[in-house]
Tab-separated table of C-alpha atoms in Angstrom:
chain	number	residue	atom	x	y	z
A	30	UNK	CA	83.972	57.526	-26.489
A	31	UNK	CA	83.425	60.824	-28.281
A	32	UNK	CA	81.198	63.263	-26.411
A	33	UNK	CA	80.124	65.509	-29.289
A	34	UNK	CA	76.737	63.814	-29.551
A	35	UNK	CA	75.599	64.779	-26.052
A	36	UNK	CA	76.783	68.383	-26.265
A	37	UNK	CA	73.581	69.794	-27.874
A	38	UNK	CA	71.757	68.617	-24.744
A	39	UNK	CA	74.382	69.376	-22.111
A	40	UNK	CA	75.404	72.853	-23.329
A	41	UNK	CA	71.971	74.564	-23.058
A	42	UNK	CA	71.148	72.504	-19.936
A	43	UNK	CA	74.211	73.943	-18.169
A	44	UNK	CA	73.891	77.430	-19.610
A	45	UNK	CA	70.203	77.932	-18.727
A	46	UNK	CA	70.545	77.784	-14.907
A	47	UNK	CA	73.677	79.940	-15.029
A	48	UNK	CA	71.745	82.619	-16.920
A	49	UNK	CA	68.719	82.237	-14.625
A	50	UNK	CA	70.528	82.512	-11.296
A	51	UNK	CA	73.759	84.401	-12.016
A	52	UNK	CA	72.827	86.793	-14.831
A	53	UNK	CA	69.141	87.472	-14.244
A	54	UNK	CA	69.732	91.062	-13.108
A	55	UNK	CA	72.077	91.927	-15.987
A	56	UNK	CA	70.326	91.750	-19.364
A	57	UNK	CA	73.528	92.553	-21.259
A	58	UNK	CA	75.383	89.672	-19.648
A	59	UNK	CA	72.436	87.320	-20.211
A	60	UNK	CA	72.233	88.321	-23.864
A	61	UNK	CA	75.960	87.797	-24.364
A	62	UNK	CA	75.905	84.356	-22.757
A	63	UNK	CA	72.790	83.269	-24.641
A	64	UNK	CA	74.107	84.374	-28.042
A	65	UNK	CA	77.519	82.843	-27.379
A	66	UNK	CA	75.935	79.551	-26.321
A	67	UNK	CA	73.698	79.454	-29.392
A	68	UNK	CA	76.628	80.225	-31.713
A	69	UNK	CA	78.561	77.375	-30.124
A	70	UNK	CA	75.513	75.148	-30.582
A	71	UNK	CA	75.531	75.957	-34.309
A	72	UNK	CA	79.201	74.974	-34.416
A	73	UNK	CA	78.487	71.699	-32.610
A	74	UNK	CA	75.618	70.971	-35.005
A	75	UNK	CA	77.947	71.503	-37.955
A	76	UNK	CA	80.445	69.058	-36.457
A	77	UNK	CA	77.699	66.485	-35.896
A	78	UNK	CA	76.468	66.944	-39.470
A	79	UNK	CA	80.003	66.289	-40.698
A	80	UNK	CA	80.252	63.183	-38.515
A	81	UNK	CA	76.997	61.786	-39.900
A	82	UNK	CA	77.652	62.747	-43.526
A	83	UNK	CA	79.350	59.448	-44.398
A	84	UNK	CA	76.243	57.467	-43.476
A	85	UNK	CA	77.554	56.040	-40.210
A	86	UNK	CA	75.129	55.746	-37.309
A	87	UNK	CA	76.917	56.899	-34.150
A	88	UNK	CA	75.700	55.824	-30.718
A	89	UNK	CA	76.434	57.524	-27.402
A	90	UNK	CA	75.862	55.245	-24.405
A	91	UNK	CA	75.340	57.196	-21.190
A	92	UNK	CA	77.227	55.524	-18.358
A	93	UNK	CA	78.621	53.138	-20.984
A	94	UNK	CA	75.589	50.894	-20.456
A	95	UNK	CA	74.746	48.995	-23.649
A	96	UNK	CA	71.340	49.279	-25.270
A	97	UNK	CA	68.610	48.385	-24.548
A	98	UNK	CA	69.526	48.465	-20.847
A	99	UNK	CA	71.009	51.954	-20.788
A	100	UNK	CA	70.098	55.354	-22.196
A	101	UNK	CA	71.457	55.981	-25.692
A	102	UNK	CA	71.644	58.978	-27.975
A	103	UNK	CA	71.763	58.185	-31.667
A	104	UNK	CA	73.280	60.372	-34.366
A	105	UNK	CA	72.531	59.757	-38.023
A	106	UNK	CA	71.931	62.043	-40.975
A	107	UNK	CA	68.342	62.798	-39.978
A	108	UNK	CA	69.002	63.675	-36.339
A	109	UNK	CA	72.050	65.745	-37.332
A	110	UNK	CA	69.955	67.627	-39.898
A	111	UNK	CA	67.268	68.424	-37.340
A	112	UNK	CA	69.756	69.622	-34.713
A	113	UNK	CA	71.436	71.863	-37.313
A	114	UNK	CA	68.062	73.232	-38.425
A	115	UNK	CA	67.130	73.956	-34.808
A	116	UNK	CA	70.384	75.718	-33.937
A	117	UNK	CA	70.462	77.934	-37.044
A	118	UNK	CA	66.816	78.924	-36.587
A	119	UNK	CA	67.386	79.602	-32.878
A	120	UNK	CA	70.323	81.909	-33.567
A	121	UNK	CA	68.319	84.000	-36.055
A	122	UNK	CA	65.325	84.219	-33.728
A	123	UNK	CA	67.485	85.099	-30.743
A	124	UNK	CA	69.161	87.956	-32.610
A	125	UNK	CA	65.736	89.326	-33.575
A	126	UNK	CA	64.464	89.087	-29.989
A	127	UNK	CA	67.488	91.020	-28.732
A	128	UNK	CA	67.392	93.643	-31.490
A	129	UNK	CA	63.692	94.370	-30.938
A	130	UNK	CA	63.899	94.237	-27.153
A	131	UNK	CA	61.428	91.358	-26.792
A	132	UNK	CA	63.800	89.508	-24.484
A	133	UNK	CA	63.650	92.344	-21.925
A	134	UNK	CA	59.841	92.422	-21.663
A	135	UNK	CA	59.706	89.607	-19.123
A	136	UNK	CA	61.892	87.587	-16.806
A	137	UNK	CA	64.075	84.591	-17.655
A	138	UNK	CA	63.615	84.749	-21.435
A	139	UNK	CA	67.159	83.570	-22.181
A	140	UNK	CA	67.134	80.786	-19.596
A	141	UNK	CA	63.847	79.442	-20.955
A	142	UNK	CA	65.169	79.815	-24.490
A	143	UNK	CA	68.156	77.598	-23.661
A	144	UNK	CA	65.963	75.015	-21.921
A	145	UNK	CA	63.836	74.956	-25.048
A	146	UNK	CA	66.887	74.211	-27.181
A	147	UNK	CA	67.854	71.445	-24.775
A	148	UNK	CA	64.448	69.781	-25.109
A	149	UNK	CA	64.313	70.073	-28.893
A	150	UNK	CA	67.866	68.775	-29.405
A	151	UNK	CA	67.290	65.904	-26.993
A	152	UNK	CA	64.087	64.877	-28.769
A	153	UNK	CA	65.966	64.657	-32.059
A	154	UNK	CA	68.901	62.671	-30.629
A	155	UNK	CA	67.286	60.242	-28.206
A	156	UNK	CA	67.244	56.547	-29.039
A	157	UNK	CA	64.284	55.427	-26.937
A	158	UNK	CA	60.692	56.535	-26.626
A	159	UNK	CA	60.726	57.026	-22.853
A	160	UNK	CA	63.408	59.692	-23.118
A	161	UNK	CA	61.457	61.145	-26.027
A	162	UNK	CA	58.669	61.628	-23.476
A	163	UNK	CA	61.134	63.250	-21.048
A	164	UNK	CA	62.345	65.726	-23.647
A	165	UNK	CA	58.756	66.431	-24.685
A	166	UNK	CA	58.077	67.467	-21.092
A	167	UNK	CA	61.114	69.758	-21.082
A	168	UNK	CA	59.729	71.291	-24.273
A	169	UNK	CA	56.316	71.774	-22.702
A	170	UNK	CA	57.608	73.515	-19.572
A	171	UNK	CA	60.017	75.825	-21.416
A	172	UNK	CA	57.598	76.622	-24.227
A	173	UNK	CA	54.828	77.518	-21.774
A	174	UNK	CA	57.163	79.971	-20.035
A	175	UNK	CA	58.114	81.508	-23.377
A	176	UNK	CA	54.484	81.536	-24.515
A	177	UNK	CA	53.353	83.794	-21.651
A	178	UNK	CA	56.507	85.951	-21.792
A	179	UNK	CA	55.569	89.621	-21.145
A	180	UNK	CA	52.080	88.616	-19.918
A	181	UNK	CA	48.660	89.790	-21.019
A	182	UNK	CA	45.162	88.326	-20.615
A	183	UNK	CA	44.883	86.913	-24.145
A	184	UNK	CA	48.347	85.405	-23.914
A	185	UNK	CA	47.597	83.758	-20.567
A	186	UNK	CA	44.330	82.330	-21.904
A	187	UNK	CA	46.023	80.906	-25.009
A	188	UNK	CA	48.869	79.602	-22.865
A	189	UNK	CA	46.438	77.771	-20.599
A	190	UNK	CA	44.770	76.116	-23.595
A	191	UNK	CA	48.200	75.165	-24.928
A	192	UNK	CA	49.413	73.595	-21.702
A	193	UNK	CA	46.144	71.720	-21.030
A	194	UNK	CA	46.188	70.235	-24.526
A	195	UNK	CA	49.798	69.174	-24.233
A	196	UNK	CA	49.304	67.755	-20.738
A	197	UNK	CA	46.525	65.606	-22.147
A	198	UNK	CA	48.944	64.482	-24.826
A	199	UNK	CA	51.534	63.695	-22.168
A	200	UNK	CA	49.007	61.543	-20.320
A	201	UNK	CA	48.281	59.569	-23.478
A	202	UNK	CA	52.032	59.275	-24.019
A	203	UNK	CA	52.419	57.594	-20.619
A	204	UNK	CA	49.548	55.203	-21.388
A	205	UNK	CA	51.207	54.329	-24.691
A	206	UNK	CA	54.586	53.747	-23.049
A	207	UNK	CA	53.057	51.531	-20.363
A	208	UNK	CA	51.185	49.479	-22.941
A	209	UNK	CA	54.231	49.157	-25.169
A	210	UNK	CA	56.533	48.125	-22.326
A	211	UNK	CA	54.029	45.607	-20.967
A	212	UNK	CA	53.777	44.029	-24.416
A	213	UNK	CA	57.390	44.077	-25.592
A	214	UNK	CA	59.490	44.561	-22.455
A	215	UNK	CA	61.475	47.431	-23.948
A	216	UNK	CA	61.215	51.090	-24.966
A	217	UNK	CA	64.444	51.338	-26.935
A	218	UNK	CA	63.534	52.131	-30.546
A	219	UNK	CA	66.035	49.681	-32.053
A	220	UNK	CA	65.001	46.930	-29.656
A	221	UNK	CA	61.348	47.605	-30.474
A	222	UNK	CA	62.237	47.226	-34.150
A	223	UNK	CA	63.545	43.739	-33.331
A	224	UNK	CA	60.753	42.558	-31.043
A	225	UNK	CA	57.592	43.934	-32.672
A	226	UNK	CA	58.012	42.009	-35.981
A	227	UNK	CA	58.300	38.806	-33.905
A	228	UNK	CA	54.754	39.284	-32.558
A	229	UNK	CA	52.158	37.534	-34.779
A	230	UNK	CA	49.532	39.855	-36.235
A	231	UNK	CA	46.713	38.088	-34.399
A	232	UNK	CA	48.477	38.718	-31.066
A	233	UNK	CA	49.490	42.338	-31.708
A	234	UNK	CA	46.323	44.103	-30.547
A	235	UNK	CA	48.017	45.873	-27.635
A	236	UNK	CA	50.936	46.890	-29.828
A	237	UNK	CA	48.468	48.432	-32.279
A	238	UNK	CA	46.821	50.314	-29.420
A	239	UNK	CA	50.205	51.674	-28.337
A	240	UNK	CA	51.058	52.647	-31.920
A	241	UNK	CA	47.768	54.559	-32.318
A	242	UNK	CA	48.221	56.307	-28.965
A	243	UNK	CA	51.729	57.382	-29.976
A	244	UNK	CA	50.369	58.608	-33.305
A	245	UNK	CA	47.818	60.760	-31.453
A	246	UNK	CA	50.529	62.190	-29.189
A	247	UNK	CA	52.778	63.022	-32.124
A	248	UNK	CA	49.786	64.442	-34.012
A	249	UNK	CA	49.188	66.864	-31.132
A	250	UNK	CA	52.780	68.087	-31.419
A	251	UNK	CA	52.514	68.294	-35.211
A	252	UNK	CA	49.124	70.112	-35.113
A	253	UNK	CA	47.457	67.422	-37.211
A	254	UNK	CA	43.673	67.296	-37.590
A	255	UNK	CA	41.632	66.811	-35.390
A	256	UNK	CA	44.011	67.976	-32.637
A	257	UNK	CA	45.336	71.065	-34.421
A	258	UNK	CA	43.040	73.624	-32.774
A	259	UNK	CA	45.554	74.646	-30.089
A	260	UNK	CA	48.064	75.984	-32.630
A	261	UNK	CA	46.324	79.061	-34.158
A	262	UNK	CA	45.511	80.613	-30.773
A	263	UNK	CA	48.900	79.742	-29.314
A	264	UNK	CA	51.016	81.037	-32.183
A	265	UNK	CA	48.812	84.087	-32.757
A	266	UNK	CA	49.095	85.227	-29.130
A	267	UNK	CA	52.702	84.266	-28.430
A	268	UNK	CA	55.423	86.911	-28.691
A	269	UNK	CA	56.463	86.965	-32.336
A	270	UNK	CA	60.054	85.703	-31.768
A	271	UNK	CA	58.658	82.853	-29.649
A	272	UNK	CA	56.178	81.960	-32.389
A	273	UNK	CA	59.099	81.965	-34.838
A	274	UNK	CA	61.014	79.511	-32.633
A	275	UNK	CA	57.854	77.407	-32.322
A	276	UNK	CA	58.096	76.850	-36.094
A	277	UNK	CA	60.448	73.978	-35.236
A	278	UNK	CA	58.131	72.635	-32.506
A	279	UNK	CA	55.619	71.116	-34.908
A	280	UNK	CA	58.527	69.482	-36.737
A	281	UNK	CA	59.360	67.587	-33.539
A	282	UNK	CA	56.033	65.801	-33.937
A	283	UNK	CA	56.697	65.076	-37.618
A	284	UNK	CA	60.194	63.809	-36.772
A	285	UNK	CA	58.792	61.516	-34.062
A	286	UNK	CA	56.306	60.033	-36.527
A	287	UNK	CA	59.090	59.391	-39.005
A	288	UNK	CA	61.528	57.949	-36.500
A	289	UNK	CA	59.210	55.774	-34.401
A	290	UNK	CA	56.658	54.664	-36.969
A	291	UNK	CA	59.260	53.945	-39.646
A	292	UNK	CA	61.777	52.149	-37.443
A	293	UNK	CA	59.708	50.467	-34.738
A	294	UNK	CA	56.305	49.969	-36.384
A	295	UNK	CA	57.277	50.055	-40.044
A	296	UNK	CA	57.707	47.480	-42.820
A	297	UNK	CA	58.274	43.966	-41.576
A	298	UNK	CA	55.949	44.339	-38.594
A	299	UNK	CA	52.861	42.247	-39.492
A	300	UNK	CA	50.621	43.813	-36.856
A	301	UNK	CA	51.468	47.490	-37.413
A	302	UNK	CA	53.024	47.866	-40.884
A	303	UNK	CA	50.220	49.925	-42.499
A	304	UNK	CA	48.612	51.279	-39.354
A	305	UNK	CA	50.133	54.768	-39.392
A	306	UNK	CA	49.539	55.451	-43.073
A	307	UNK	CA	45.883	54.389	-42.811
A	308	UNK	CA	45.104	57.195	-40.346
A	309	UNK	CA	47.800	59.726	-41.174
A	310	UNK	CA	46.983	60.346	-44.841
A	311	UNK	CA	43.304	61.411	-44.494
A	312	UNK	CA	44.109	63.481	-41.392
A	313	UNK	CA	46.848	65.304	-43.320
A	314	UNK	CA	44.446	66.033	-46.203
A	315	UNK	CA	41.939	67.633	-43.821
A	316	UNK	CA	44.767	69.560	-42.110
A	317	UNK	CA	45.667	71.185	-45.432
A	318	UNK	CA	42.037	72.241	-45.874
A	319	UNK	CA	41.783	73.614	-42.329
A	320	UNK	CA	44.959	75.642	-42.783
A	321	UNK	CA	43.972	77.048	-46.170
A	322	UNK	CA	40.458	78.014	-45.078
A	323	UNK	CA	41.900	79.593	-41.927
A	324	UNK	CA	44.314	81.698	-43.985
A	325	UNK	CA	41.510	82.824	-46.267
A	326	UNK	CA	39.216	83.752	-43.385
A	327	UNK	CA	41.744	85.331	-41.006
A	328	UNK	CA	41.115	88.918	-39.999
A	329	UNK	CA	44.386	89.417	-38.145
A	330	UNK	CA	47.956	88.953	-39.334
A	331	UNK	CA	49.290	86.624	-36.616
A	332	UNK	CA	46.364	84.126	-36.899
A	333	UNK	CA	46.768	84.184	-40.677
A	334	UNK	CA	50.399	83.098	-40.361
A	335	UNK	CA	49.464	80.534	-37.710
A	336	UNK	CA	46.907	78.931	-40.023
A	337	UNK	CA	49.494	78.862	-42.820
A	338	UNK	CA	51.686	76.808	-40.457
A	339	UNK	CA	48.793	74.363	-40.010
A	340	UNK	CA	48.445	74.051	-43.789
A	341	UNK	CA	52.182	73.533	-44.271
A	342	UNK	CA	52.150	70.736	-41.686
A	343	UNK	CA	49.355	69.067	-43.642
A	344	UNK	CA	51.448	69.217	-46.821
A	345	UNK	CA	54.452	67.812	-44.990
A	346	UNK	CA	52.522	64.951	-43.391
A	347	UNK	CA	50.753	63.985	-46.617
A	348	UNK	CA	54.206	63.105	-47.956
A	349	UNK	CA	55.253	61.440	-44.699
A	350	UNK	CA	52.079	59.295	-44.723
A	351	UNK	CA	53.216	57.436	-47.846
A	352	UNK	CA	56.271	56.068	-45.975
A	353	UNK	CA	58.399	55.717	-49.114
A	354	UNK	CA	61.960	56.934	-49.617
A	355	UNK	CA	61.016	59.346	-52.429
A	356	UNK	CA	58.097	60.883	-50.562
A	357	UNK	CA	60.026	61.140	-47.296
A	358	UNK	CA	62.930	62.848	-49.057
A	359	UNK	CA	60.485	65.402	-50.494
A	360	UNK	CA	58.937	65.808	-47.035
A	361	UNK	CA	62.330	66.565	-45.483
A	362	UNK	CA	63.058	69.244	-48.092
A	363	UNK	CA	59.654	70.786	-47.462
A	364	UNK	CA	60.232	70.534	-43.702
A	365	UNK	CA	63.403	72.624	-43.874
A	366	UNK	CA	61.728	75.147	-46.180
A	367	UNK	CA	58.524	75.517	-44.162
A	368	UNK	CA	60.422	75.999	-40.897
A	369	UNK	CA	62.310	79.033	-42.192
A	370	UNK	CA	59.310	80.365	-44.157
A	371	UNK	CA	57.007	80.319	-41.124
A	372	UNK	CA	59.629	81.815	-38.808
A	373	UNK	CA	60.380	84.542	-41.339
A	374	UNK	CA	56.704	85.497	-41.556
A	375	UNK	CA	56.409	85.766	-37.779
A	376	UNK	CA	59.446	88.044	-37.591
A	377	UNK	CA	58.076	90.251	-40.365
A	378	UNK	CA	54.723	90.368	-38.587
A	379	UNK	CA	56.512	91.582	-35.473
A	380	UNK	CA	58.149	94.433	-37.397
A	381	UNK	CA	54.848	95.446	-39.019
A	382	UNK	CA	52.477	95.055	-36.061
A	383	UNK	CA	54.799	96.941	-33.714
A	384	UNK	CA	54.732	99.975	-36.008
A	385	UNK	CA	51.048	99.779	-36.936
A	386	UNK	CA	50.178	99.275	-33.255
A	387	UNK	CA	47.463	96.878	-34.429
A	388	UNK	CA	47.224	93.311	-35.740
A	389	UNK	CA	44.067	93.833	-37.773
A	390	UNK	CA	44.119	93.261	-41.547
A	391	UNK	CA	42.399	96.578	-42.230
A	392	UNK	CA	43.820	99.584	-44.068
A	393	UNK	CA	45.770	101.958	-41.842
A	394	UNK	CA	48.172	104.828	-42.479
A	395	UNK	CA	51.419	103.690	-44.055
A	396	UNK	CA	54.253	103.053	-41.633
A	397	UNK	CA	57.821	104.196	-41.939
A	398	UNK	CA	59.701	101.848	-44.349
A	399	UNK	CA	56.380	100.630	-45.744
A	400	UNK	CA	58.026	99.602	-49.019
A	401	UNK	CA	60.733	97.589	-47.263
A	402	UNK	CA	58.214	95.736	-45.102
A	403	UNK	CA	56.031	95.084	-48.146
A	404	UNK	CA	58.970	93.543	-50.017
A	405	UNK	CA	59.916	91.339	-47.058
A	406	UNK	CA	56.312	90.215	-46.593
A	407	UNK	CA	55.904	89.523	-50.313
A	408	UNK	CA	59.060	87.372	-50.369
A	409	UNK	CA	58.096	85.324	-47.313
A	410	UNK	CA	54.460	84.980	-48.441
A	411	UNK	CA	55.328	83.568	-51.865
A	412	UNK	CA	57.704	81.146	-50.158
A	413	UNK	CA	55.027	79.915	-47.759
A	414	UNK	CA	52.350	79.730	-50.466
A	415	UNK	CA	54.655	77.745	-52.767
A	416	UNK	CA	55.161	80.198	-55.616
A	417	UNK	CA	58.396	80.500	-57.626
A	418	UNK	CA	61.244	81.311	-57.433
A	419	UNK	CA	61.838	80.428	-53.763
A	420	UNK	CA	62.102	76.981	-52.197
A	421	UNK	CA	58.398	76.591	-51.428
A	422	UNK	CA	57.642	76.074	-55.124
A	423	UNK	CA	60.301	73.374	-55.462
A	424	UNK	CA	59.273	71.782	-52.165
A	425	UNK	CA	55.660	71.378	-53.281
A	426	UNK	CA	56.776	70.147	-56.711
A	427	UNK	CA	58.873	67.456	-55.028
A	428	UNK	CA	55.945	66.449	-52.830
A	429	UNK	CA	53.533	66.337	-55.773
A	430	UNK	CA	56.011	64.331	-57.845
A	431	UNK	CA	56.356	61.815	-55.018
A	432	UNK	CA	52.580	61.405	-54.674
A	433	UNK	CA	51.753	59.952	-58.095
A	434	UNK	CA	50.526	56.571	-56.903
A	435	UNK	CA	46.962	55.955	-58.145
A	436	UNK	CA	45.761	55.437	-54.595
A	437	UNK	CA	46.802	58.889	-53.373
A	438	UNK	CA	47.273	61.204	-56.369
A	439	UNK	CA	43.687	62.439	-56.583
A	440	UNK	CA	43.262	63.471	-52.966
A	441	UNK	CA	46.834	64.664	-52.472
A	442	UNK	CA	47.138	66.791	-55.594
A	443	UNK	CA	43.682	68.317	-55.151
A	444	UNK	CA	44.328	69.205	-51.518
A	445	UNK	CA	47.810	70.640	-52.084
A	446	UNK	CA	46.947	72.654	-55.219
A	447	UNK	CA	43.626	73.952	-53.899
A	448	UNK	CA	45.216	74.723	-50.531
A	449	UNK	CA	48.016	76.626	-52.252
A	450	UNK	CA	45.508	78.682	-54.245
A	451	UNK	CA	43.533	79.637	-51.130
A	452	UNK	CA	46.752	80.484	-49.305
A	453	UNK	CA	47.887	82.736	-52.151
A	454	UNK	CA	44.542	84.560	-52.112
A	455	UNK	CA	44.672	84.956	-48.336
A	456	UNK	CA	48.196	86.363	-48.316
A	457	UNK	CA	47.428	88.639	-51.280
A	458	UNK	CA	44.423	90.063	-49.442
A	459	UNK	CA	46.494	90.606	-46.313
A	460	UNK	CA	49.356	92.245	-48.195
A	461	UNK	CA	46.959	94.540	-50.017
A	462	UNK	CA	45.373	95.720	-46.762
A	463	UNK	CA	48.673	96.129	-44.943
A	464	UNK	CA	50.831	97.804	-47.549
A	465	UNK	CA	49.016	98.858	-50.726
A	466	UNK	CA	45.788	100.380	-49.413
A	467	UNK	CA	47.628	101.940	-46.478
A	468	UNK	CA	49.657	104.242	-48.725
A	469	UNK	CA	46.534	106.188	-49.679
A	470	UNK	CA	45.502	106.930	-46.106
A	471	UNK	CA	46.721	110.043	-44.274
A	472	UNK	CA	48.130	109.670	-40.775
A	473	UNK	CA	45.639	110.799	-38.106
A	474	UNK	CA	46.362	113.858	-36.022
A	475	UNK	CA	48.319	113.073	-32.896
A	476	UNK	CA	49.514	109.706	-34.162
A	477	UNK	CA	52.689	108.505	-32.477
A	478	UNK	CA	55.747	108.661	-34.741
A	479	UNK	CA	56.778	105.284	-36.105
A	480	UNK	CA	60.273	104.068	-35.340
A	481	UNK	CA	62.507	103.017	-38.185
A	482	UNK	CA	63.650	99.410	-38.050
A	483	UNK	CA	67.383	99.169	-37.451
A	484	UNK	CA	69.680	96.983	-39.575
A	485	UNK	CA	69.938	94.539	-36.647
A	486	UNK	CA	66.138	94.171	-36.587
A	487	UNK	CA	66.006	93.535	-40.326
A	488	UNK	CA	69.055	91.238	-40.546
A	489	UNK	CA	67.504	87.993	-39.147
A	490	UNK	CA	64.532	88.288	-41.502
A	491	UNK	CA	66.801	88.884	-44.481
A	492	UNK	CA	68.961	85.948	-43.424
A	493	UNK	CA	65.916	83.665	-43.456
A	494	UNK	CA	64.844	84.893	-46.897
A	495	UNK	CA	68.370	84.314	-48.186
A	496	UNK	CA	68.256	80.817	-46.706
A	497	UNK	CA	65.041	80.133	-48.615
A	498	UNK	CA	66.717	81.413	-51.762
A	499	UNK	CA	69.769	79.231	-51.138
A	500	UNK	CA	67.530	76.173	-50.698
A	501	UNK	CA	66.136	76.870	-54.178
A	502	UNK	CA	69.513	77.554	-55.796
A	503	UNK	CA	71.133	74.473	-54.267
A	504	UNK	CA	68.048	72.255	-54.474
A	505	UNK	CA	69.992	69.589	-56.387
A	506	UNK	CA	72.710	68.843	-53.818
A	507	UNK	CA	70.300	69.404	-50.912
A	508	UNK	CA	67.830	66.909	-52.380
A	509	UNK	CA	70.632	64.407	-52.982
A	510	UNK	CA	71.712	64.686	-49.349
A	511	UNK	CA	68.125	64.292	-48.167
A	512	UNK	CA	67.694	61.235	-50.384
A	513	UNK	CA	70.714	59.674	-48.667
A	514	UNK	CA	69.207	60.702	-45.324
A	515	UNK	CA	65.949	58.963	-46.164
A	516	UNK	CA	67.727	55.833	-47.367
A	517	UNK	CA	69.512	55.640	-44.024
A	518	UNK	CA	66.236	56.205	-42.152
A	519	UNK	CA	64.610	53.237	-43.905
A	520	UNK	CA	67.652	51.029	-43.302
A	521	UNK	CA	66.212	49.465	-40.162
A	522	UNK	CA	68.825	46.726	-40.079
A	523	UNK	CA	71.667	49.255	-40.037
A	524	UNK	CA	70.036	51.263	-37.242
A	525	UNK	CA	69.422	48.143	-35.156
A	526	UNK	CA	72.956	46.898	-35.685
A	527	UNK	CA	74.482	50.216	-34.638
A	528	UNK	CA	72.344	50.782	-31.543
A	529	UNK	CA	72.333	47.239	-30.172
A	530	UNK	CA	76.071	46.895	-30.222
A	531	UNK	CA	77.482	45.665	-33.509
A	532	UNK	CA	77.670	49.002	-35.329
A	533	UNK	CA	79.871	52.064	-35.149
A	534	UNK	CA	80.159	53.727	-31.755
A	535	UNK	CA	80.642	57.476	-31.443
């Protein structure tokens, strides 16, 4: 049995305690170990992506116990894509945190960072919903520690709101798991996909309850209306590199909706086939509106970016809600784009706010390298808003093209286009206050000298912008790969065959 599949979970799980207990008094050693581990994780993710590229579903059976009796990790194109996305993003964010010194402003940053990677990777690879709950809890604990990194009253308050909201979600998750297990006798996703369609629609009331509870839990993670209110305060008050890493956190919720509600509760299940789409589509439409209005009304830079993340999740989940191969392929392209766009904006905000010594979107004296920061902000803003020539424009075009069904085109197109317009106006107003109006203001007497950003501080942000450019340049092959990924996701029979013992074993 090949052990590559479990390495994205085992590597950070082993590295985190070593950093916490052996290297906690030596920041240089902790940084070296953390960067080396994350680089290796990128390499492992590339290997896994190569393994999954031929369309084979690989299954790793812990203890060699067959599913559904034992714990399984499942590698296909989608899970490999998400692990690769996580590892590449984590490496860029980690380099920024080290270059700017954020990692040294509190204790155990690197250990918590590795635990976070363990939880995210495990959530993408697990083959049953109980272990999805376990990895969600790992995410919650590590993310709370990162959220309050370096302390502060506002940060502690936002962190408390974040943890209370997610603990409530965890409680609902346990209720859903109990209901689902009592009804079907299993929590393995492939086994659920076999048993749920066998339940007649008139006898599937408890299964529908479990499906709705799981949708609520995943909606909390994805910041979907009406449970999105925790995100703006959390992201706006988190350390900027942590907020950049959290750009992948909402995608865990979107991934869980895709994986569980497509495979276990999807087509062929008479009691639950259209349940998710019925509630998900209108909630996603309102989420776009909430995000766009928040961007337009924001008076500080970090909340503005946080609300743009809310809006981008609405756009993503509008496409997911259709549950078709074309729309899901467009959603995956937009998911990759929006992850890097949001993270890039948070890193730029860190560079700007640190030198302005204020987060307010009001004119202030120009900082050192004002032109450079303006160019970086302009590039990331047009990507997030969906303007050409970067990948955001193509991502929204793909989503709009996939949403041409008469039942959804009116609401979807209106929400996405109007939301994009409001987002553009909001970012334009912010950029004008931060960079254009500031050039006309003299520096006050006694102002502290601004520090020039070093190449190492700029490099991660540039790397993310180049990634967004590459997504646009290579949109054709990327979209083709994502179409194959979506086709495999909707091949429930192939997934069931692989996991339950008749498919390829990795």
